[in-house]
Tab-separated table of C-alpha atoms in Angstrom:
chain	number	residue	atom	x	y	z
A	1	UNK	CA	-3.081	-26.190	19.514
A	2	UNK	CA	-3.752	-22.475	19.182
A	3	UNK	CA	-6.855	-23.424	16.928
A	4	UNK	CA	-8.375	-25.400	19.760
A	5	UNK	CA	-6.900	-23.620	23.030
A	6	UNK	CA	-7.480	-20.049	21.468
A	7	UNK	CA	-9.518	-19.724	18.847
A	8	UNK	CA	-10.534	-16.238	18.926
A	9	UNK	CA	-6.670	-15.277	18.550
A	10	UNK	CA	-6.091	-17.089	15.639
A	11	UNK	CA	-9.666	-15.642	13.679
A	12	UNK	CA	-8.474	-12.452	15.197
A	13	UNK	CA	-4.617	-12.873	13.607
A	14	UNK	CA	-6.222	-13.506	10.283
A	15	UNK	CA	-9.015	-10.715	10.326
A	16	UNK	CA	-5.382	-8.765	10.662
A	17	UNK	CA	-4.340	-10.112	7.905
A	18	UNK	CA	-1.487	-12.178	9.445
A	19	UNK	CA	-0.433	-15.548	7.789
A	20	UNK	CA	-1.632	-18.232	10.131
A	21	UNK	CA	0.166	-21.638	8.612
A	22	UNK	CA	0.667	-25.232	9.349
A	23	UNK	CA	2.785	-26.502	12.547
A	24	UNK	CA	1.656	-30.258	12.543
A	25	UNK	CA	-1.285	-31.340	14.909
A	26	UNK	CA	0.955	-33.186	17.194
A	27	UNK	CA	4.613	-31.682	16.366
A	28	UNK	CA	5.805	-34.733	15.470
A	29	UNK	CA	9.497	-34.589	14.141
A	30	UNK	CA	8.193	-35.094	10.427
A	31	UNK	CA	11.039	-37.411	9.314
A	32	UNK	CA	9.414	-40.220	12.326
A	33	UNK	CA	6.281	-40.469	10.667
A	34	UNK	CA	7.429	-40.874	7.039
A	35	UNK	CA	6.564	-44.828	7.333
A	36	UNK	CA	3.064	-43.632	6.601
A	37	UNK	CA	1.766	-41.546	4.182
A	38	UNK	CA	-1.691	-41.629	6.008
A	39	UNK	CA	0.169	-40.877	9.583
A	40	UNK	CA	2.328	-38.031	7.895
A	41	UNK	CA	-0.325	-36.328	5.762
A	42	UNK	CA	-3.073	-36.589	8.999
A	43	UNK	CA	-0.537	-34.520	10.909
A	44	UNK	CA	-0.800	-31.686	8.280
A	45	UNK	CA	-4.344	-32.317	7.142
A	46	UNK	CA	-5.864	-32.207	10.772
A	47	UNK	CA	-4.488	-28.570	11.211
A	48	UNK	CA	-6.284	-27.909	7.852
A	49	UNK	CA	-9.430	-29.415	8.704
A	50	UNK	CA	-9.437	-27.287	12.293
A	51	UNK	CA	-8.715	-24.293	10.376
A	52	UNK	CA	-11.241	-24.277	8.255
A	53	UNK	CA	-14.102	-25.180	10.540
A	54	UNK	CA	-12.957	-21.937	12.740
A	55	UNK	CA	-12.321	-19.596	9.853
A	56	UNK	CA	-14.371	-20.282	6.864
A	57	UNK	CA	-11.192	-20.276	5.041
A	58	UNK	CA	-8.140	-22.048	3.586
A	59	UNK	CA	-4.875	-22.689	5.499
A	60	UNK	CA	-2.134	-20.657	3.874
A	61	UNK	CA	0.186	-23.642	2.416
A	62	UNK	CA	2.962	-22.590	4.220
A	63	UNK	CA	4.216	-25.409	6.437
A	64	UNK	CA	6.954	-24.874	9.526
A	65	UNK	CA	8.335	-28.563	10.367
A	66	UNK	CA	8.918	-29.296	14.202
A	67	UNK	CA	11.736	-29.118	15.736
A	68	UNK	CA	13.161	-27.495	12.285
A	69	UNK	CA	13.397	-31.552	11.676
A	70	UNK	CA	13.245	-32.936	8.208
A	71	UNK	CA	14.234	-35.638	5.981
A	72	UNK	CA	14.375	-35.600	1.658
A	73	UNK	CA	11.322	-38.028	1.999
A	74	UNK	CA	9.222	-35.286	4.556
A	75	UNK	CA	10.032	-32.189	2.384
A	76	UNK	CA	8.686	-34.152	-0.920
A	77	UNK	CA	5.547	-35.715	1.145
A	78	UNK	CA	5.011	-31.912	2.265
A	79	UNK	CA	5.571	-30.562	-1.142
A	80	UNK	CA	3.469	-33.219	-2.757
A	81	UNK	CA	0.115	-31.945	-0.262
A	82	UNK	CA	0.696	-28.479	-1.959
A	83	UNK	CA	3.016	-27.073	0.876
A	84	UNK	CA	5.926	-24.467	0.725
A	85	UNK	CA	8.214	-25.696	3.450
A	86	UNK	CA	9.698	-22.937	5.690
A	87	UNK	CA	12.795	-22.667	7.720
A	88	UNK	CA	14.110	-19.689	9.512
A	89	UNK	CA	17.709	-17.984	9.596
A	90	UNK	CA	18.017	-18.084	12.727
A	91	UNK	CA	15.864	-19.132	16.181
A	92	UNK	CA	16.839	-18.361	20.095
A	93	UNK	CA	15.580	-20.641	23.718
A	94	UNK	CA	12.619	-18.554	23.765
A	95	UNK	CA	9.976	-21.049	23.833
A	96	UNK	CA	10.100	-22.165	28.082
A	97	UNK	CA	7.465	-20.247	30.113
A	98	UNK	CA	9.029	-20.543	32.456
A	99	UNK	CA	12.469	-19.744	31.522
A	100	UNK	CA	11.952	-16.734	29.798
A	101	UNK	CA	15.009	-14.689	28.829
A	102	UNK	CA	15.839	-10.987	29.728
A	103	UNK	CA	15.245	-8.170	27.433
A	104	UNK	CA	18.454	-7.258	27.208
A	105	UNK	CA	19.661	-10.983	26.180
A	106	UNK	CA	16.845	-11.596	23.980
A	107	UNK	CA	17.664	-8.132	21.785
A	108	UNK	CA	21.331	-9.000	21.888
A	109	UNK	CA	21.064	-12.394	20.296
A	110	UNK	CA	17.882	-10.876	17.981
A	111	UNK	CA	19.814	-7.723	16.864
A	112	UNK	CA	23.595	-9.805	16.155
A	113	UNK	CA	21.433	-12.549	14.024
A	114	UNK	CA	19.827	-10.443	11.952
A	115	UNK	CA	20.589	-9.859	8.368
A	116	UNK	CA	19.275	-9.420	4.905
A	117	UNK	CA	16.717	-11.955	3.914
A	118	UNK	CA	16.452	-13.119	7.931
A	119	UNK	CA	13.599	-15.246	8.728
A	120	UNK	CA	13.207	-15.210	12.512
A	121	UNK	CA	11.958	-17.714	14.505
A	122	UNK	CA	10.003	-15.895	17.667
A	123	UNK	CA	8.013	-18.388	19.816
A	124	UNK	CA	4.240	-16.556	20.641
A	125	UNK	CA	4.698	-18.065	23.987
A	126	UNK	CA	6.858	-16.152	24.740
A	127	UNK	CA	6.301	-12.907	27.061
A	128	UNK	CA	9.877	-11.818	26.539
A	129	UNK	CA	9.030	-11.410	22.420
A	130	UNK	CA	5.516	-9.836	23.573
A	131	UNK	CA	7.470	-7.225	25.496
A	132	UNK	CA	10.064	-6.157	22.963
A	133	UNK	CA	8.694	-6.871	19.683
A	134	UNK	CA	7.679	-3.394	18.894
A	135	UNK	CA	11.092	-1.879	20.005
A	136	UNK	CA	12.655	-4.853	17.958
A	137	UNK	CA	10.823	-4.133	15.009
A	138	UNK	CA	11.299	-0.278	15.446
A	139	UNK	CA	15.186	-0.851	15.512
A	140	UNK	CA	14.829	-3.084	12.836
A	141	UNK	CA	13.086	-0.107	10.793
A	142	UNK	CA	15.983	2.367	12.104
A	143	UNK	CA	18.688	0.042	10.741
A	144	UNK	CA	17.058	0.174	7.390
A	145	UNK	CA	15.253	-3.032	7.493
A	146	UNK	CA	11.329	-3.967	6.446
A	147	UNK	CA	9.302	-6.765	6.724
A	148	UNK	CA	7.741	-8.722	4.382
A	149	UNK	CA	5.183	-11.197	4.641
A	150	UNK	CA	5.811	-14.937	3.093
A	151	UNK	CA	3.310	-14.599	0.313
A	152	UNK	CA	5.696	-11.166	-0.646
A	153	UNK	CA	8.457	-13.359	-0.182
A	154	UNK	CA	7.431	-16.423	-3.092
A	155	UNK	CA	5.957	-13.505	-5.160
A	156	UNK	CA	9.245	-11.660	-5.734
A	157	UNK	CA	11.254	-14.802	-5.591
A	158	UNK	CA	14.510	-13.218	-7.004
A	159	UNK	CA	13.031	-9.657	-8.082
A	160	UNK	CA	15.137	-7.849	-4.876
């Protein structure tokens, strides 16, 4: 929805060179809509099509599945329309607007989860994340952690 809602976020998150990837048009749970290939692949082809009309470019085939729902038959329809499905280590209730958690909660349950190789799931809805991302990531950085990007990620599959 953020390609129709706010566009000039998402052309501004990929003139920063952020990864901007597929969600679904209608997050669907994925594994529901498996009866039809032309229902399943619309959900994911949709997003593409939006995209592309907005930012010239291709959709990064990176592909986040609702609800982190998924079935044997969803991952292979989203691997056979060229997608890398991702999960993520670990997610907290951040995604309410208006039930948004403290700092200090959502830093506790961000700083105990993380761990080598995390993948965090932050909801950009979320004003809590918008007010403590930059002292998360800075502690992050203190306690020896970096980021890395999803393309760096499939790239160095098992170089690190």
């Amino acid at each position: 929805h953020y390609i129709v809602y706010s566009p000039d976020t998402v052309k501004r998150m990929v003139d920063e060179g952020h990864i901007v990837a597929n969600h679904t048009n209608h997050h669907y749970s994925m594994p529901s809509v498996t009866y039809s290939t032309d229902v399943f692949n619309k959900e994911l082809t949709d997003v593409e099509n939006k995209f592309k009309e907005l930012t010239g470019k291709d959709i990064p085939k990176f592909f986040r599945p609702p609800m982190g729902q998924y079935s044997e038959k969803s991952l292979a329809m989203t691997k056979d329309l060229g997608y890398k499905t991702v999960f993520w280590s670990f997610a907290y209730v951040d995604w309410y607007n208006d039930k948004q958690p403290t700092h200090e909660y959502a830093k506790d349950k961000i700083y105990t989860r993380t761990h080598p190789g995390a993948i965090v799931l932050l909801h950009p809805n979320s004003k809590t994340n918008t007010e403590i991302l930059d002292e998360v990531i800075t502690h992050w950085k203190e306690e020896g952690y970096s980021l890395k990007t999803l393309d760096y990620l499939t790239k160095n599959q098992g170089k690190n």
